[in-house]
Amino acid sequence: MTFHPAASHARDHAAPAAWWRHAVIYQVYPRSWADGNADGVGDLPGITSRLPHLRELGVDALWLSPFYVSPMADAGYDVADYTDVDPVFGTLADADALLARAHELGLRVIVDLVPNHTSDEHAWFQAALAAGPGSAERARYHFRDGQGEDGSEPPNNWSSVFGGPAWTRVTEADGAPGQWYLHLFDPKQPDLDWDNPEVRAMFEQVLRFWLDRGVDGFRVDVAHGLVKAEGLPDWHERTGMLGSAEKPGEPHTSVDVPEHEAAHDEPDRAPMWDQDGVHEIYRSWRRLLEEYNPEDDPQQDRILCAEAWVQPVERAARYVRRDEMHQAFNFDFLQAAWHAKDLREVIDHSLAAAGSVGAPSTWVLSNHDVVRHASRLGLPVGQPRPNGIGIGDEQPNAVLGLRRARAATALMLALPGSAYLYQGEELGLPEHTALPDTVRQDPTWSRSGGAERGRDGCRIPMPWEAGATALGFGDQAATWLPQPEIYRALAVDRQAGVPGSTLELYRTLLTLRRELGLGLGELRWLDDTPEEVLGMQCTGSGGAAVTVLANLGEQAVPLPPGEVLVSTSTLTDSSLPADTTIWLRS
Ligand code: GLC
C-alpha cells in the first residue's frame, strides 16, 4: 500500500528527508485507549473511532502495543498467534479498517513485534511440551536438563526481569518432573532460541504478513534479548532490562565503536542482553523491509524501532547502523535527572552517538513500562526511579510534577530527531498512585512478592469526556483498571480549546515544531545562561530558528527580549519562572 499524507498535513518546506527521521510517534496502549464494545477493555474499533484526536494533536504516526491473540499474562506481550487479532481487541478486519482510516488521516501506523518470547499457549510451545526432550519442537526454545542429581536445580542462576527464577520445570508426558525452559520474563513467556533457523523463518513470515496489510513499521520488543551467550553462563547480577554493570547517565567518550572492539571493551556484559549475534537478525529484517520500498522513496520507508535497554548509548547506536534498524528508543533521556547539566550531557551524547552512524536520535519521556513523567518528575530529584507507585509509597508532588513534565516535553519537542509520546501525556495525566493492590494485573507485582508495584498505574483507561460513562472511554462503567477521580478534570473535552491546558500546549508545540521543521533541524547551545538554565538555539530545516530556554532551577531568571511563541507556565513579568520552558522567536 502506498502512503499518501493528507494534503493539509504536508510539510510546507517539502522536506526531502525520510519521514521517520523527524516523526512524532504516539503510543497507543490498545487496552486503555478506547473501548468500542462496552466490555471495559479498549479495542481496535475504539481506536479507529478516536483517531481524529491524533490528527488534531498533530502527530505523524501511532505505535500500537500488541493486539494479537494472547492469554494476556503480560497484557499482550505474550503472543499466542502473531498473525491474528485477539477477540478482546477485535478482528483482522478491524485491524485493516484501523490502518485504512489512519492512512486516510495522514497517520502512519507502527505495530509491536514480540520476537524474544512467545506465549506458553503458542502452538509451538504446546508442541514442544508434547514432543519431549531432544525433539525438534523443543529446539525452538531453550529447554535444558536441570542441575543436581535429580535435575531439580535450574540449569543456571538467571533470574527473571519480573522477579523469581528465569527457569520453570515442566512435567513430562509420563507425569515425571522433566526439563526446564528459559523465560526472561513471566513463566508464560518462554524465550525462543534464535539460533534455530525455523524461528528466523517464522518471524520473516510475520513481518511480511503485517507489511502486506500495510503497516508502516515495527517497534521491536526486547530487541537486545534475542540472542543469548553461548552456553548460557551464570550471571551474578540482577536481571534488569539493562545489561551491563554500567550506570545510566555515565559519561562516555568514544562514539564510533566497531562491533569487534566494543565486544572486548566490556567484559561485564550480561549473557542474556545485547549479544553481537542480534545484529545479523536486524540486518536481514532491514533487507526484507526494503523489498517493500523498491524505489527507495524516503516517504515510503517501512521502519524498525528497537526497544533496547542498552548501555552505554554507543551500544544502542549499533542497532541503528545504516543496514540495521531505523530508530532505537533513547532511554537515557527518559532516565536523566532534572538538572540542566545532566540533560545537556544526555542530549549531546545521544546526538553524537546516533549521528556517528547516520541515524536520527529519538526522544521519549513516558511509555507503558515506566511511571508517567507528570508523576516521576514530582519525586525528589536523584532518587532511583520506582517501578510503580502505590498508596503506601512516597507520593509525587503532583503540581510540581506536571509543571516539570510540561517543561520537559517542550524541551524534547524542540530537539532534532524523532519523538515518542505516550497516550494521555498530552492531557498531563499523572500515574494512578492509589490503585488498590487487589486490582493489579502486571505480573511484576505478584512475581516480586509485592516488592514492586509494577506498571498498572501508567496503563489506566483514557479520559475523553468528563461527563460520560467511564469518562468517555466506553459504555461499560467498570473499566479493566479503575480510573481515578482526578482524571475527570483532565478529560480531553475539558482541555480542548482551553488556553494554557496541557492539551493545547501539546497542540501548539507540535504545530510549531512542524512549521519550523525542528525535527530535521540543528541545535546550538547558548552558553551564557545561568547554571540551571538550558539554552538552545534550534534552527529548523526551513532556516528559521527558535531560542529555547528551560529553567530547571528553583529561582526565576531574567527573560531575554524576543517574541514568546510558547511558554509552559504563565509569565507574569519579564522573568522566566522555575521549571518552565519557553520558545522565543530568534
Ligand atoms: C517490553 C515491553 C514490556 C513487556 C516486556 C516483555 O519491555 O515494553 O511491556 O513486559 O517487553 O515482553
Coordinates of C-alpha atoms and ligand atoms in Angstrom, one line a residue:
M1 CA 0.0 0.0 0.0
T2 CA 1.3 3.4 -0.9
F3 CA 1.2 6.0 1.8
H4 CA -0.3 9.4 1.0
P5 CA -0.1 12.0 3.7
A6 CA -3.3 14.1 3.9
A7 CA -2.8 17.4 2.0
S8 CA -3.1 19.8 4.9
H9 CA -0.5 17.7 6.8
A10 CA 2.1 18.1 4.1
R11 CA 5.2 20.0 5.1
D12 CA 5.4 23.5 3.6
H13 CA 9.1 23.1 3.3
A14 CA 8.8 19.8 1.4
A15 CA 11.5 18.1 3.5
P16 CA 13.2 15.5 1.4
A17 CA 14.4 13.5 4.4
A18 CA 12.8 10.2 5.3
W19 CA 9.7 10.6 7.4
W20 CA 11.0 8.7 10.4
R21 CA 14.0 11.0 10.8
H22 CA 11.7 13.6 12.4
A23 CA 8.4 11.9 13.1
V24 CA 6.4 12.4 16.3
I25 CA 5.0 9.0 17.1
Y26 CA 2.2 8.5 19.6
Q27 CA 2.0 5.2 21.5
V28 CA -1.5 3.8 21.9
Y29 CA -1.9 1.1 24.5
P30 CA -4.9 -0.7 23.0
R31 CA -6.4 -2.0 26.3
S32 CA -6.6 1.6 27.5
W33 CA -7.4 4.0 24.7
A34 CA -11.0 3.5 23.7
D35 CA -13.5 0.7 24.3
G36 CA -15.8 0.2 21.3
N37 CA -17.8 -2.8 22.5
A38 CA -18.6 -1.9 26.1
D39 CA -16.6 -4.7 27.8
G40 CA -14.4 -2.4 29.8
V41 CA -11.3 -3.1 27.7
G42 CA -10.1 -1.0 24.8
D43 CA -10.1 -2.4 21.3
L44 CA -9.3 -1.7 17.7
P45 CA -12.7 -0.3 16.6
G46 CA -12.5 2.0 19.6
I47 CA -9.1 3.2 18.5
T48 CA -10.3 3.8 14.9
S49 CA -13.2 5.9 16.2
R50 CA -10.8 8.1 18.2
L51 CA -8.1 8.6 15.5
P52 CA -9.2 12.2 14.7
H53 CA -7.8 13.1 18.1
L54 CA -4.3 12.3 16.8
R55 CA -4.8 14.2 13.7
E56 CA -5.9 17.2 15.7
L57 CA -3.0 16.7 18.1
G58 CA -0.6 16.9 15.1
V59 CA 1.4 13.7 15.4
D60 CA 2.8 11.9 12.4
A61 CA 2.3 8.2 13.4
L62 CA 0.9 5.9 16.0
W63 CA 2.6 2.9 17.5
L64 CA 0.2 0.2 18.8
S65 CA 1.2 -2.0 21.6
P66 CA 0.3 -5.7 20.9
F67 CA -3.3 -6.6 19.9
Y68 CA -2.5 -10.2 18.9
V69 CA -4.0 -13.4 20.2
S70 CA -2.8 -13.7 23.7
P71 CA -3.8 -15.1 27.1
M72 CA -2.8 -11.7 28.4
A73 CA -0.4 -12.9 31.1
D74 CA 1.7 -9.7 30.3
A75 CA -1.0 -7.6 28.7
G76 CA -0.5 -8.9 25.2
Y77 CA 3.3 -9.1 25.3
D78 CA 2.8 -12.9 25.5
V79 CA 1.7 -13.7 21.9
A80 CA -0.1 -17.0 21.1
D81 CA -0.7 -16.1 17.4
Y82 CA 1.3 -13.4 15.7
T83 CA -1.0 -13.2 12.7
D84 CA -4.4 -12.7 14.2
V85 CA -6.1 -10.2 16.5
D86 CA -7.2 -11.2 20.0
P87 CA -11.0 -11.3 20.2
V88 CA -10.8 -8.8 23.1
F89 CA -9.4 -6.3 20.6
G90 CA -11.5 -7.3 17.5
T91 CA -10.7 -9.0 14.2
L92 CA -8.3 -8.8 11.4
A93 CA -10.9 -6.8 9.5
D94 CA -10.8 -4.3 12.4
A95 CA -7.1 -4.1 12.0
D96 CA -7.4 -3.4 8.3
A97 CA -10.1 -0.8 9.0
L98 CA -7.8 0.9 11.5
L99 CA -4.9 1.0 9.1
A100 CA -7.1 2.4 6.3
R101 CA -8.6 5.1 8.5
A102 CA -5.2 6.1 9.9
H103 CA -3.7 6.4 6.4
E104 CA -6.7 8.4 5.3
L105 CA -6.0 10.8 8.1
G106 CA -2.3 11.1 7.2
L107 CA -1.1 9.0 10.1
R108 CA 1.4 6.2 9.8
V109 CA 0.9 3.0 11.8
I110 CA 3.7 1.1 13.6
V111 CA 2.8 -2.3 15.2
D112 CA 4.6 -4.1 18.0
L113 CA 6.7 -7.2 17.3
V114 CA 7.5 -9.5 20.2
P115 CA 10.2 -11.8 19.0
N116 CA 12.1 -12.7 22.2
H117 CA 9.4 -15.0 23.5
T118 CA 6.0 -16.4 22.6
S119 CA 3.2 -17.2 24.9
D120 CA 3.3 -20.6 26.5
E121 CA -0.1 -21.0 24.7
H122 CA 1.5 -20.6 21.3
A123 CA 1.1 -23.8 19.2
W124 CA 4.9 -24.1 19.1
F125 CA 5.3 -24.3 22.8
Q126 CA 2.4 -26.6 23.3
A127 CA 4.0 -28.9 20.6
A128 CA 7.4 -28.6 22.5
L129 CA 5.8 -29.8 25.7
A130 CA 4.1 -32.7 24.0
A131 CA 7.2 -33.8 21.9
G132 CA 9.5 -34.2 24.8
P133 CA 13.3 -33.9 25.4
G134 CA 15.6 -33.8 22.4
S135 CA 12.8 -33.1 19.9
A136 CA 12.9 -30.6 17.1
E137 CA 9.9 -28.9 18.8
R138 CA 11.8 -28.2 22.0
A139 CA 14.8 -26.9 20.0
R140 CA 12.8 -23.8 19.1
Y141 CA 13.0 -22.8 22.8
H142 CA 15.7 -23.0 25.4
F143 CA 14.9 -26.4 27.1
R144 CA 17.7 -27.8 29.3
D145 CA 18.0 -30.6 31.8
G146 CA 18.3 -29.4 35.4
Q147 CA 21.4 -29.5 37.5
G148 CA 21.9 -31.8 40.5
E149 CA 21.4 -35.5 40.7
D150 CA 17.7 -35.5 40.1
G151 CA 17.8 -32.4 37.8
S152 CA 15.8 -30.4 40.4
E153 CA 18.1 -27.4 40.2
P154 CA 17.6 -24.9 37.4
P155 CA 20.2 -25.0 34.5
N156 CA 21.7 -21.7 35.5
N157 CA 21.2 -19.0 38.1
W158 CA 19.4 -16.4 35.9
S159 CA 16.5 -14.5 37.4
S160 CA 13.5 -13.2 35.5
V161 CA 13.1 -9.5 34.9
F162 CA 9.7 -9.7 36.6
G163 CA 11.3 -11.4 39.7
G164 CA 11.8 -15.1 40.6
P165 CA 13.9 -17.6 38.7
A166 CA 14.1 -17.4 34.9
W167 CA 13.6 -21.1 34.6
T168 CA 10.5 -23.3 35.1
R169 CA 10.4 -27.0 35.2
V170 CA 7.9 -28.9 33.1
T171 CA 6.1 -32.2 33.8
E172 CA 6.8 -34.7 31.1
A173 CA 4.1 -36.8 29.4
D174 CA 4.7 -39.7 31.8
G175 CA 3.9 -37.4 34.8
A176 CA 7.6 -37.2 36.0
P177 CA 9.3 -33.9 36.6
G178 CA 11.2 -33.1 33.5
Q179 CA 13.3 -30.4 31.7
W180 CA 13.4 -26.7 32.4
Y181 CA 12.7 -23.9 30.0
L182 CA 14.0 -20.4 30.0
H183 CA 11.8 -17.3 30.4
L184 CA 13.5 -13.9 30.9
F185 CA 10.0 -12.6 31.8
D186 CA 7.0 -14.4 33.1
P187 CA 6.8 -18.3 33.0
K188 CA 4.0 -17.8 30.5
Q189 CA 6.6 -16.1 28.1
P190 CA 9.1 -18.8 27.1
D191 CA 12.2 -17.5 25.3
L192 CA 12.7 -18.6 21.7
D193 CA 16.1 -19.9 20.6
W194 CA 17.2 -17.6 17.8
D195 CA 19.9 -19.9 16.7
N196 CA 17.2 -22.1 15.3
P197 CA 16.5 -21.3 11.6
E198 CA 12.8 -22.1 12.0
V199 CA 12.5 -19.3 14.4
R200 CA 14.0 -16.8 12.0
A201 CA 11.8 -18.1 9.1
M202 CA 8.7 -17.8 11.2
F203 CA 9.3 -14.1 12.1
E204 CA 10.1 -13.3 8.5
Q205 CA 6.6 -14.6 7.7
V206 CA 5.2 -12.5 10.5
L207 CA 6.9 -9.3 9.2
R208 CA 5.6 -10.0 5.7
F209 CA 2.1 -10.7 7.0
W210 CA 1.8 -7.2 8.5
L211 CA 3.8 -5.4 5.8
D212 CA 1.4 -6.9 3.2
R213 CA -1.5 -5.5 5.2
G214 CA 0.1 -2.1 5.0
V215 CA 1.8 -1.3 8.3
D216 CA 4.5 1.3 8.2
G217 CA 6.8 -0.3 10.7
F218 CA 7.5 -2.3 13.8
R219 CA 8.5 -1.5 17.3
V220 CA 10.7 -4.4 18.2
D221 CA 10.1 -5.6 21.8
V222 CA 13.2 -6.5 23.9
A223 CA 15.4 -6.2 20.8
H224 CA 18.5 -6.6 22.8
G225 CA 17.5 -10.0 24.2
L226 CA 17.0 -12.4 21.3
V227 CA 20.5 -14.0 21.3
K228 CA 22.0 -15.4 24.5
A229 CA 25.7 -16.0 25.2
E230 CA 26.9 -19.4 24.2
G231 CA 26.5 -22.0 27.0
L232 CA 24.1 -19.7 29.0
P233 CA 26.7 -18.9 31.6
D234 CA 25.7 -17.9 35.2
W235 CA 25.3 -14.2 35.8
H236 CA 25.6 -12.8 39.3
E237 CA 23.7 -9.6 39.0
R238 CA 20.0 -8.9 38.9
T239 CA 18.4 -9.4 35.5
G240 CA 17.1 -6.0 34.9
M241 CA 16.4 -4.7 31.4
L242 CA 19.8 -3.0 31.4
G243 CA 22.5 -5.5 30.6
S244 CA 25.9 -4.2 31.6
A245 CA 27.1 -3.1 35.0
E246 CA 27.3 0.4 33.7
K247 CA 25.2 3.1 35.5
P248 CA 22.7 5.1 33.5
G249 CA 23.9 8.6 32.6
E250 CA 27.6 7.8 33.0
P251 CA 29.6 9.9 30.5
H252 CA 31.4 8.2 27.7
T253 CA 34.0 9.4 25.3
S254 CA 34.1 7.3 22.2
V255 CA 31.1 7.3 20.0
D256 CA 32.2 5.3 17.0
V257 CA 32.5 1.7 18.2
P258 CA 33.1 -1.0 15.7
E259 CA 31.5 -4.4 16.6
H260 CA 34.7 -6.3 17.4
E261 CA 36.2 -3.6 19.6
A262 CA 33.0 -2.9 21.6
A263 CA 32.7 -6.6 22.5
H264 CA 36.2 -6.8 24.0
D265 CA 35.9 -3.5 25.8
E266 CA 33.1 -4.6 28.0
P267 CA 33.7 -7.9 29.7
D268 CA 30.8 -7.4 32.2
R269 CA 28.1 -7.7 29.5
A270 CA 25.2 -9.7 30.8
P271 CA 24.9 -13.0 28.9
M272 CA 21.2 -12.5 28.2
W273 CA 21.4 -9.0 26.7
D274 CA 22.9 -7.2 23.8
Q275 CA 24.9 -10.1 22.3
D276 CA 26.6 -9.3 19.0
G277 CA 24.5 -12.0 17.2
V278 CA 21.3 -9.9 17.3
H279 CA 22.7 -7.5 14.7
E280 CA 22.6 -10.1 11.9
I281 CA 18.9 -10.6 12.5
Y282 CA 18.2 -6.9 12.2
R283 CA 20.3 -6.7 9.0
S284 CA 18.2 -9.4 7.4
W285 CA 14.9 -7.7 8.5
R286 CA 16.1 -4.4 7.1
R287 CA 16.7 -6.1 3.7
L288 CA 13.2 -7.6 3.9
L289 CA 11.6 -4.2 4.7
E290 CA 13.5 -2.6 1.8
E291 CA 11.8 -5.0 -0.6
Y292 CA 8.6 -3.1 0.3
N293 CA 10.1 0.1 -1.0
P294 CA 11.7 -0.9 -4.3
E295 CA 12.0 2.7 -5.5
D296 CA 13.8 3.7 -2.3
D297 CA 11.3 6.6 -1.7
P298 CA 12.1 8.0 1.7
Q299 CA 8.4 8.7 2.3
Q300 CA 7.5 5.1 1.7
D301 CA 10.1 3.6 4.1
R302 CA 8.8 0.9 6.4
I303 CA 10.7 1.1 9.6
L304 CA 12.1 -0.8 12.6
C305 CA 12.5 0.8 16.1
A306 CA 14.4 -1.1 18.7
E307 CA 13.4 -1.3 22.3
A308 CA 16.9 -2.0 23.5
W309 CA 17.7 -1.1 27.1
V310 CA 21.3 -0.9 26.4
Q311 CA 24.2 1.0 28.0
P312 CA 26.2 2.9 27.0
V313 CA 24.4 4.8 24.3
E314 CA 27.1 3.8 21.8
R315 CA 25.9 0.2 22.2
A316 CA 22.4 1.4 21.4
A317 CA 23.7 3.2 18.3
R318 CA 24.9 -0.1 16.9
Y319 CA 21.2 -1.1 16.5
V320 CA 20.7 1.8 14.1
R321 CA 23.7 1.4 11.8
R322 CA 22.8 2.1 8.2
D323 CA 21.9 -1.5 7.4
E324 CA 20.0 -2.3 10.6
M325 CA 17.1 -0.6 12.4
H326 CA 16.0 2.9 11.7
Q327 CA 15.5 4.0 15.2
A328 CA 16.1 2.9 18.8
F329 CA 14.5 4.3 21.9
N330 CA 16.6 6.6 23.9
F331 CA 16.0 5.6 27.4
D332 CA 18.9 7.8 28.7
F333 CA 16.8 10.8 28.1
L334 CA 13.9 9.4 30.0
Q335 CA 16.1 8.4 32.9
A336 CA 18.1 11.7 33.1
A337 CA 17.8 13.6 36.4
W338 CA 16.1 17.0 36.4
H339 CA 19.3 19.0 36.2
A340 CA 20.4 21.2 33.3
K341 CA 23.8 19.6 33.3
D342 CA 22.5 16.0 33.2
L343 CA 20.0 16.8 30.4
R344 CA 22.6 18.6 28.3
E345 CA 25.0 15.7 28.6
V346 CA 22.4 13.2 27.6
I347 CA 21.3 15.3 24.7
D348 CA 24.8 15.8 23.4
H349 CA 25.8 12.3 23.9
S350 CA 22.6 10.9 22.3
L351 CA 23.0 13.2 19.2
A352 CA 26.7 12.3 18.9
A353 CA 26.1 8.5 19.2
A354 CA 23.2 8.4 16.8
G355 CA 25.0 10.8 14.5
S356 CA 28.1 8.7 14.4
V357 CA 26.1 6.0 12.5
G358 CA 24.0 8.4 10.4
A359 CA 20.8 7.8 12.4
P360 CA 18.4 10.3 14.0
S361 CA 18.2 10.4 17.8
T362 CA 14.9 9.6 19.3
W363 CA 13.4 11.1 22.5
V364 CA 10.8 9.8 24.9
L365 CA 9.6 10.7 28.4
S366 CA 6.9 8.2 29.1
N367 CA 5.7 4.7 28.0
H368 CA 3.6 1.8 29.2
D369 CA 6.5 0.5 31.3
V370 CA 7.5 3.5 33.4
V371 CA 5.9 5.9 35.9
R372 CA 4.3 8.7 33.9
H373 CA 6.6 11.7 33.6
A374 CA 4.0 14.0 35.2
S375 CA 4.5 12.0 38.4
R376 CA 8.1 10.8 38.0
L377 CA 9.2 14.4 37.8
G378 CA 7.3 15.2 41.0
L379 CA 9.5 12.8 43.0
P380 CA 12.7 14.1 44.7
V381 CA 15.4 14.5 42.2
G382 CA 18.2 12.0 42.2
Q383 CA 16.5 9.1 43.8
P384 CA 16.1 5.8 41.9
R385 CA 13.1 5.5 39.6
P386 CA 10.4 3.4 41.2
N387 CA 8.7 0.6 39.3
G388 CA 5.2 1.8 40.0
I389 CA 3.9 3.9 42.9
G390 CA 1.3 2.6 45.4
I391 CA -0.8 4.0 48.2
G392 CA 1.8 3.3 50.9
D393 CA 4.7 4.7 48.9
E394 CA 6.1 8.2 48.8
Q395 CA 3.7 10.3 46.7
P396 CA 4.9 12.6 44.0
N397 CA 4.2 16.3 44.2
A398 CA 1.5 16.5 41.6
V399 CA 1.7 20.2 40.9
L400 CA 5.5 20.2 40.6
G401 CA 5.4 17.0 38.5
L402 CA 3.0 18.4 35.9
R403 CA 4.9 21.7 35.8
R404 CA 8.1 19.9 35.1
A405 CA 6.5 17.5 32.7
R406 CA 5.3 20.3 30.6
A407 CA 8.7 21.9 30.6
A408 CA 10.4 18.6 29.8
T409 CA 8.1 18.0 26.9
A410 CA 8.6 21.5 25.4
L411 CA 12.3 20.9 25.6
M412 CA 12.0 17.4 24.0
L413 CA 9.8 18.6 21.1
A414 CA 12.4 21.2 20.1
L415 CA 15.1 18.7 19.7
P416 CA 16.2 17.3 16.3
G417 CA 15.2 13.7 15.6
S418 CA 12.1 11.7 16.3
A419 CA 10.0 11.9 19.4
Y420 CA 7.7 9.4 21.0
L421 CA 4.6 10.4 23.1
Y422 CA 2.6 8.1 25.3
Q423 CA -1.1 8.2 25.3
G424 CA -2.5 10.6 27.9
E425 CA 0.6 12.6 28.4
E426 CA -0.9 15.2 26.2
L427 CA -3.5 15.6 28.9
G428 CA -0.9 15.8 31.7
L429 CA -2.2 12.5 33.2
P430 CA -0.4 11.5 36.3
E431 CA 0.3 8.0 37.4
H432 CA -2.6 6.4 39.2
T433 CA -0.8 6.1 42.6
A434 CA -3.8 4.9 44.6
L435 CA -4.8 1.7 42.8
P436 CA -5.8 -1.0 45.2
D437 CA -3.3 -3.8 45.1
T438 CA -6.1 -6.2 44.6
V439 CA -6.8 -5.0 41.0
R440 CA -3.1 -5.0 39.9
Q441 CA -2.5 -7.1 36.8
D442 CA 1.1 -6.6 36.0
P443 CA 3.0 -9.9 36.7
T444 CA 5.7 -7.8 38.2
W445 CA 3.6 -7.2 41.3
S446 CA 3.0 -10.9 42.1
R447 CA 6.4 -12.2 40.9
S448 CA 8.2 -9.7 43.1
G449 CA 6.1 -10.7 46.0
G450 CA 4.6 -7.3 46.2
A451 CA 8.0 -5.6 46.5
E452 CA 7.4 -3.8 43.2
R453 CA 4.0 -2.3 42.4
G454 CA 4.6 -2.7 38.7
R455 CA 3.2 -0.8 35.7
D456 CA -0.5 -0.8 36.0
G457 CA -0.6 2.8 37.3
C458 CA 0.5 4.2 33.9
R459 CA -2.0 2.0 31.9
I460 CA -5.3 3.4 33.2
P461 CA -8.0 3.9 30.5
M462 CA -8.0 7.3 28.9
P463 CA -10.5 10.1 30.0
W464 CA -12.2 11.6 26.9
E465 CA -15.4 13.2 28.2
A466 CA -15.7 14.3 31.8
G467 CA -19.4 13.7 32.0
A468 CA -19.7 10.4 30.2
T469 CA -19.7 6.8 31.4
A470 CA -16.1 5.7 32.1
L471 CA -15.1 9.3 31.2
G472 CA -15.9 8.5 27.6
F473 CA -13.5 5.5 27.4
G474 CA -16.5 3.3 26.6
D475 CA -20.0 2.4 27.7
Q476 CA -19.0 0.0 30.4
A477 CA -18.5 1.8 33.7
A478 CA -16.3 -0.8 35.2
T479 CA -13.0 -0.4 33.2
W480 CA -10.3 -3.1 33.3
L481 CA -8.3 -0.9 35.6
P482 CA -10.3 1.7 37.5
Q483 CA -9.9 5.4 36.6
P484 CA -9.1 7.8 39.4
E485 CA -11.4 10.7 40.1
I486 CA -8.6 13.1 39.3
Y487 CA -8.8 12.1 35.6
R488 CA -12.2 13.7 35.2
A489 CA -10.9 17.2 35.2
L490 CA -8.2 16.2 32.7
A491 CA -10.5 14.7 30.1
V492 CA -10.0 15.7 26.5
D493 CA -13.3 17.7 26.4
R494 CA -12.3 19.7 29.5
Q495 CA -9.0 20.8 27.9
A496 CA -9.8 21.2 24.2
G497 CA -9.9 24.9 23.3
V498 CA -8.8 25.9 26.8
P499 CA -5.8 28.2 26.6
G500 CA -3.0 27.0 28.8
S501 CA -4.3 23.5 29.1
T502 CA -1.8 20.7 28.6
L503 CA -3.7 19.5 25.5
E504 CA -3.5 22.9 23.9
L505 CA 0.2 23.2 24.9
Y506 CA 1.0 20.0 23.1
R507 CA -1.0 21.1 20.0
T508 CA 0.9 24.4 19.9
L509 CA 4.2 22.7 20.3
L510 CA 3.5 20.1 17.6
T511 CA 2.3 22.8 15.2
L512 CA 5.3 25.0 15.7
R513 CA 7.7 22.0 15.6
R514 CA 6.2 21.1 12.2
E515 CA 6.0 24.6 10.8
L516 CA 9.6 25.3 11.7
G517 CA 10.9 21.9 10.7
L518 CA 12.6 21.4 14.1
G519 CA 12.7 17.6 13.8
L520 CA 15.2 18.0 11.0
G521 CA 16.9 21.0 12.5
E522 CA 20.1 21.7 14.3
L523 CA 20.9 22.5 17.8
R524 CA 23.4 25.0 19.2
W525 CA 23.8 25.5 22.9
L526 CA 23.7 29.0 24.3
D527 CA 26.4 29.1 26.9
D528 CA 25.7 32.4 28.6
T529 CA 22.7 31.1 30.7
P530 CA 22.5 30.6 34.4
E531 CA 23.7 27.2 35.8
E532 CA 20.2 25.5 35.9
V533 CA 19.0 27.0 32.7
L534 CA 19.4 25.1 29.4
G535 CA 19.6 27.5 26.5
M536 CA 19.4 26.2 22.9
Q537 CA 19.2 27.8 19.5
C538 CA 17.2 25.4 17.4
T539 CA 17.3 26.1 13.7
G540 CA 14.6 24.3 11.7
S541 CA 15.0 22.8 8.3
G542 CA 13.3 25.9 6.8
G543 CA 16.1 28.1 8.2
A544 CA 14.0 29.8 10.9
A545 CA 15.3 29.5 14.4
V546 CA 13.8 29.5 17.9
T547 CA 15.6 30.1 21.2
V548 CA 14.5 27.5 23.7
L549 CA 15.2 28.2 27.4
A550 CA 14.4 25.7 30.0
N551 CA 14.7 26.8 33.6
L552 CA 15.3 23.7 35.7
G553 CA 16.3 25.7 38.8
E554 CA 14.3 26.9 41.7
Q555 CA 14.6 30.6 41.0
A556 CA 13.1 32.7 38.3
V557 CA 15.7 34.2 35.9
P558 CA 15.5 37.3 33.7
L559 CA 13.8 36.7 30.4
P560 CA 15.8 37.8 27.3
P561 CA 14.0 40.0 24.7
G562 CA 12.1 38.3 22.0
E563 CA 8.6 37.2 21.0
V564 CA 7.4 34.4 23.2
L565 CA 6.0 31.7 20.9
V566 CA 5.0 29.3 23.7
S567 CA 5.6 29.0 27.4
T568 CA 4.9 26.0 29.6
S569 CA 3.7 28.2 32.6
T570 CA 2.2 31.6 32.9
L571 CA 4.6 34.5 32.5
T572 CA 3.7 37.3 34.8
D573 CA 6.6 39.6 34.5
S574 CA 9.8 39.8 32.5
S575 CA 11.2 36.7 34.1
L576 CA 11.4 33.0 33.3
P577 CA 9.9 31.2 36.2
A578 CA 11.2 28.0 37.8
D579 CA 10.5 24.7 36.0
T580 CA 9.4 26.4 32.8
T581 CA 10.4 26.1 29.2
I582 CA 9.8 28.9 26.6
W583 CA 10.3 29.1 22.9
L584 CA 11.2 32.5 21.7
R585 CA 11.4 33.7 18.1
S586 CA 15.1 34.3 17.4
Ligands
GLC1 C1 9.0 -4.9 26.8 C2 7.6 -4.4 26.9 C3 7.0 -4.8 28.3 C4 6.9 -6.3 28.4 C5 8.3 -6.9 28.1 C6 8.2 -8.3 27.9 O1 9.8 -4.4 27.7 O2 7.6 -3.0 26.7 O3 5.7 -4.2 28.5 O4 6.5 -6.6 29.6 O5 8.9 -6.3 27.0 O6 7.6 -8.6 26.6

